[in-house]
Short mmCIF file of C-alpha atoms in Angstrom, two decimals:
data_model
loop_
_atom_site.label_atom_id
_atom_site.label_comp_id
_atom_site.label_asym_id
_atom_site.label_seq_id
_atom_site.Cartn_x
_atom_site.Cartn_y
_atom_site.Cartn_z
CA UNK A 235 -52.56 57.96 33.50
CA UNK A 236 -54.38 54.90 32.24
CA UNK A 237 -52.12 52.40 30.61
CA UNK A 238 -52.97 49.84 27.95
CA UNK A 239 -56.12 48.04 29.00
CA UNK A 240 -56.77 44.47 27.97
CA UNK A 241 -59.84 42.34 28.55
CA UNK A 242 -60.56 39.77 29.66
CA UNK A 243 -57.64 39.06 31.99
CA UNK A 244 -58.35 35.35 31.88
CA UNK A 245 -60.32 33.27 29.39
CA UNK A 246 -61.00 29.56 29.55
CA UNK A 247 -62.98 28.03 26.73
CA UNK A 248 -63.43 24.81 24.87
CA UNK A 249 -61.77 23.89 21.66
CA UNK A 250 -63.68 25.05 18.63
CA UNK A 251 -65.15 28.12 20.28
CA UNK A 252 -64.56 31.64 19.05
CA UNK A 253 -62.34 33.77 21.26
CA UNK A 254 -62.18 37.57 21.16
CA UNK A 255 -59.47 39.50 22.98
CA UNK A 256 -59.80 43.24 23.40
CA UNK A 257 -57.35 46.08 23.78
CA UNK A 258 -57.63 49.78 24.50
CA UNK A 259 -54.35 51.56 23.75
CA UNK A 260 -53.05 54.61 25.55
CA UNK A 261 -54.87 57.71 24.35
CA UNK A 262 -52.91 59.52 21.66
CA UNK A 263 -50.77 56.55 20.68
CA UNK A 264 -50.83 55.77 16.97
CA UNK A 265 -49.29 52.29 16.90
CA UNK A 266 -50.72 49.13 18.38
CA UNK A 267 -49.09 45.70 18.66
CA UNK A 268 -50.37 42.23 19.49
CA UNK A 269 -47.91 39.71 20.98
CA UNK A 270 -48.23 36.13 22.14
CA UNK A 271 -46.11 34.53 24.86
CA UNK A 272 -45.63 30.81 25.42
CA UNK A 273 -43.02 28.82 27.28
CA UNK A 274 -41.87 27.17 24.07
CA UNK A 275 -41.65 30.20 21.78
CA UNK A 276 -41.30 33.14 24.15
CA UNK A 277 -42.72 36.52 23.15
CA UNK A 278 -43.70 36.79 19.51
CA UNK A 279 -45.15 39.71 17.58
CA UNK A 280 -48.34 38.69 15.81
CA UNK A 281 -49.41 41.91 14.09
CA UNK A 282 -49.06 45.63 14.38
CA UNK A 283 -51.12 48.60 13.30
CA UNK A 284 -50.12 52.15 12.54
CA UNK A 285 -52.87 54.75 12.43
CA UNK A 286 -55.44 51.91 12.56
CA UNK A 287 -53.99 50.24 9.44
CA UNK A 288 -52.38 46.79 9.67
CA UNK A 289 -48.74 47.18 8.69
CA UNK A 290 -47.23 43.77 9.32
CA UNK A 291 -49.22 40.61 10.01
CA UNK A 292 -46.44 38.19 9.17
CA UNK A 293 -46.52 36.83 12.71
CA UNK A 294 -50.15 35.77 12.61
CA UNK A 295 -49.96 31.97 12.81
CA UNK A 296 -52.78 31.03 10.46
CA UNK A 297 -56.11 32.05 9.04
CA UNK A 298 -57.88 31.21 12.27
CA UNK A 299 -56.39 34.39 13.69
CA UNK A 300 -57.64 37.83 12.72
CA UNK A 301 -57.15 41.31 14.15
CA UNK A 302 -58.99 44.54 13.63
CA UNK A 303 -58.61 48.13 14.71
CA UNK A 304 -61.84 49.94 13.87
CA UNK A 305 -60.72 53.16 15.57
CA UNK A 306 -57.79 54.64 17.40
CA UNK A 307 -58.99 53.53 20.81
CA UNK A 308 -59.91 49.89 20.27
CA UNK A 309 -58.53 46.70 18.78
CA UNK A 310 -59.57 43.05 18.81
CA UNK A 311 -57.73 39.81 18.22
CA UNK A 312 -60.04 36.96 17.27
CA UNK A 313 -59.38 33.23 17.08
CA UNK A 314 -61.96 31.12 15.30
CA UNK A 315 -62.03 28.20 15.77
CA UNK A 316 -59.75 27.99 18.81
CA UNK A 317 -57.42 25.05 19.42
CA UNK A 318 -55.55 23.89 22.54
CA UNK A 319 -52.24 25.00 21.01
CA UNK A 320 -53.52 28.60 21.04
CA UNK A 321 -53.26 28.59 24.83
CA UNK A 322 -50.89 31.40 25.75
CA UNK A 323 -50.70 34.87 27.25
CA UNK A 324 -51.62 37.51 24.69
CA UNK A 325 -50.27 41.01 25.17
CA UNK A 326 -51.29 44.24 23.56
CA UNK A 327 -48.91 47.20 23.42
CA UNK A 328 -49.11 50.72 22.10
CA UNK A 329 -46.68 53.49 21.28
CA UNK A 330 -46.46 56.93 19.75
CA UNK A 331 -44.46 56.37 16.60
CA UNK A 332 -43.12 58.83 14.12
CA UNK A 333 -40.62 58.60 11.32
CA UNK A 334 -37.38 57.16 12.64
CA UNK A 335 -38.58 57.28 16.21
CA UNK A 336 -37.47 55.17 19.13
CA UNK A 337 -40.52 55.53 21.28
CA UNK A 338 -40.99 52.79 23.86
CA UNK A 339 -43.85 50.36 23.63
CA UNK A 340 -46.24 50.25 26.58
CA UNK A 341 -47.70 46.84 27.34
CA UNK A 342 -50.92 45.78 28.95
CA UNK A 343 -51.10 43.10 31.62
CA UNK A 344 -52.13 40.48 29.08
CA UNK A 345 -54.93 37.99 28.61
CA UNK A 346 -54.21 34.45 29.79
CA UNK A 347 -56.02 32.16 27.36
CA UNK A 348 -56.62 28.49 28.03
CA UNK A 349 -58.26 26.32 25.37
CA UNK A 350 -59.43 22.98 26.72
CA UNK B 16 -31.57 40.95 11.52
CA UNK B 17 -28.86 41.38 14.13
CA UNK B 18 -29.28 39.10 17.13
CA UNK B 19 -28.48 39.48 20.81
CA UNK B 20 -27.06 36.94 23.25
CA UNK B 21 -27.73 37.08 26.98
CA UNK B 22 -27.04 34.71 29.88
CA UNK B 23 -30.09 32.69 30.85
CA UNK B 24 -30.03 33.74 34.49
CA UNK B 25 -28.21 35.77 37.13
CA UNK B 26 -28.43 36.06 40.88
CA UNK B 27 -27.85 39.11 43.00
CA UNK B 28 -28.15 40.14 46.61
CA UNK B 29 -30.52 42.88 47.60
CA UNK B 30 -28.97 46.37 47.74
CA UNK B 31 -26.06 45.28 45.52
CA UNK B 32 -25.47 46.32 41.89
CA UNK B 33 -26.43 44.01 39.05
CA UNK B 34 -24.59 44.02 35.73
CA UNK B 35 -26.48 42.35 32.90
CA UNK B 36 -24.41 41.70 29.78
CA UNK B 37 -25.66 41.54 26.21
CA UNK B 38 -23.64 40.60 23.15
CA UNK B 39 -24.63 41.91 19.73
CA UNK B 40 -21.60 41.34 17.53
CA UNK B 41 -23.54 41.82 14.26
CA UNK B 42 -25.08 45.14 15.25
CA UNK B 43 -25.51 47.62 12.41
CA UNK B 44 -24.64 51.31 12.55
CA UNK B 45 -28.27 52.36 12.90
CA UNK B 46 -29.35 49.75 15.46
CA UNK B 47 -30.34 51.14 18.83
CA UNK B 48 -29.95 48.96 21.92
CA UNK B 49 -33.19 48.69 23.88
CA UNK B 50 -33.81 47.01 27.22
CA UNK B 51 -37.17 45.85 28.52
CA UNK B 52 -37.99 43.85 31.61
CA UNK B 53 -40.91 41.62 32.47
CA UNK B 54 -41.99 41.27 36.07
CA UNK B 55 -43.92 38.13 37.03
CA UNK B 56 -47.47 38.05 35.66
CA UNK B 57 -47.05 41.41 33.92
CA UNK B 58 -46.37 42.67 30.43
CA UNK B 59 -42.90 43.83 29.44
CA UNK B 60 -41.83 47.26 30.63
CA UNK B 61 -39.42 49.64 28.88
CA UNK B 62 -36.20 50.26 30.81
CA UNK B 63 -33.73 52.22 28.70
CA UNK B 64 -32.21 52.55 25.24
CA UNK B 65 -29.08 53.99 23.65
CA UNK B 66 -27.01 54.19 20.46
CA UNK B 67 -23.38 54.90 21.26
CA UNK B 68 -23.05 56.88 24.47
CA UNK B 69 -23.76 55.58 27.93
CA UNK B 70 -27.25 56.45 29.16
CA UNK B 71 -28.74 56.91 32.60
CA UNK B 72 -32.31 57.17 33.81
CA UNK B 73 -34.14 56.64 37.06
CA UNK B 74 -34.39 52.91 36.51
CA UNK B 75 -30.95 51.92 35.29
CA UNK B 76 -27.79 52.78 33.38
CA UNK B 77 -26.73 51.46 30.01
CA UNK B 78 -23.04 51.09 29.27
CA UNK B 79 -22.23 50.55 25.57
CA UNK B 80 -18.87 49.23 24.44
CA UNK B 81 -16.84 51.45 22.17
CA UNK B 82 -17.16 49.00 19.26
CA UNK B 83 -20.89 48.58 20.10
CA UNK B 84 -20.63 44.80 19.93
CA UNK B 85 -21.74 44.50 23.53
CA UNK B 86 -23.56 46.44 26.22
CA UNK B 87 -24.34 46.15 29.92
CA UNK B 88 -27.47 47.11 31.77
CA UNK B 89 -26.65 48.23 35.29
CA UNK B 90 -29.12 48.20 38.15
CA UNK B 91 -27.31 50.20 40.79
CA UNK B 92 -29.00 48.81 43.89
CA UNK B 93 -31.12 45.75 43.30
CA UNK B 94 -34.37 45.46 45.19
CA UNK B 95 -36.70 42.48 45.41
CA UNK B 96 -38.94 44.29 42.96
CA UNK B 97 -36.19 44.11 40.31
CA UNK B 98 -36.59 40.33 40.05
CA UNK B 99 -37.68 39.93 36.45
CA UNK B 100 -36.65 38.75 33.00
CA UNK B 101 -34.54 41.39 31.26
CA UNK B 102 -34.53 41.54 27.47
CA UNK B 103 -31.87 43.19 25.31
CA UNK B 104 -33.29 44.07 21.88
CA UNK B 105 -31.83 45.76 18.81
CA UNK B 106 -34.09 48.14 16.98
CA UNK B 107 -33.40 50.09 13.79
CA UNK B 108 -35.85 53.01 13.58
CA UNK B 109 -34.86 53.71 9.99
CA UNK B 110 -36.02 50.36 8.69
CA UNK B 111 -39.55 49.75 7.46
CA UNK B 112 -39.95 47.26 10.28
CA UNK B 113 -38.30 49.54 12.79
CA UNK B 114 -41.32 49.51 15.07
CA UNK B 115 -41.02 45.80 15.68
CA UNK B 116 -39.48 44.41 18.85
CA UNK B 117 -37.97 40.94 18.56
CA UNK B 118 -37.66 39.36 22.00
CA UNK B 119 -35.09 36.67 22.69
CA UNK B 120 -34.91 34.52 25.79
CA UNK B 121 -33.70 37.29 28.09
CA UNK B 122 -31.92 37.00 31.43
CA UNK B 123 -33.89 35.94 34.46
CA UNK B 124 -32.66 37.94 37.46
CA UNK B 125 -33.14 36.55 40.93
CA UNK B 126 -32.65 38.96 43.84
CA UNK B 127 -31.92 37.40 47.21
CA UNK B 128 -32.81 39.22 50.40
#
């Protein structure tokens, strides 16, 4: 079975450029999560969607970050303009959530982002 | 939100059991105990979860204290592939934010051949 697919795996770009990270969740999953991992702050939840609707974006650091989920099989996380402090590994995860469920989240292999 | 406390690191020899402790003294009655692990250069991976009773699956066992203030993840025979950071996370599925996973620092497990 295909897992969560993220692209690109690596991205190196200059400060000020727009960065778009992509995620394809596992087919049939109805919840999608974006996380960021840095040495200083560890793994942090940025935003999550349920049935393509953003439920909690309290982890999004600032207005330069935006996320969309136009359909059940695709999501993007965009940073515009990018800054060196955005350098991190960004993970996407998906799960099949229901009321009061404990379904595990399945993570992609991440996108390693470097902003010069 | 209830927090968890784990040792920063542990070492084990290959083929020996590994016991990873987690303290969660402020756990609520509806908090489930979840464990994830993160292998090098990979995303986190679900390991196991439980509420009150001990749980077993093909990856590990989870032993939960009677008062639920602590738990232990048990890897029965460590292999080199088990070298990873292991995260103990509390999750309340009945809360509005029950889908969220809050990762702490985890325990880095080193397996020696």
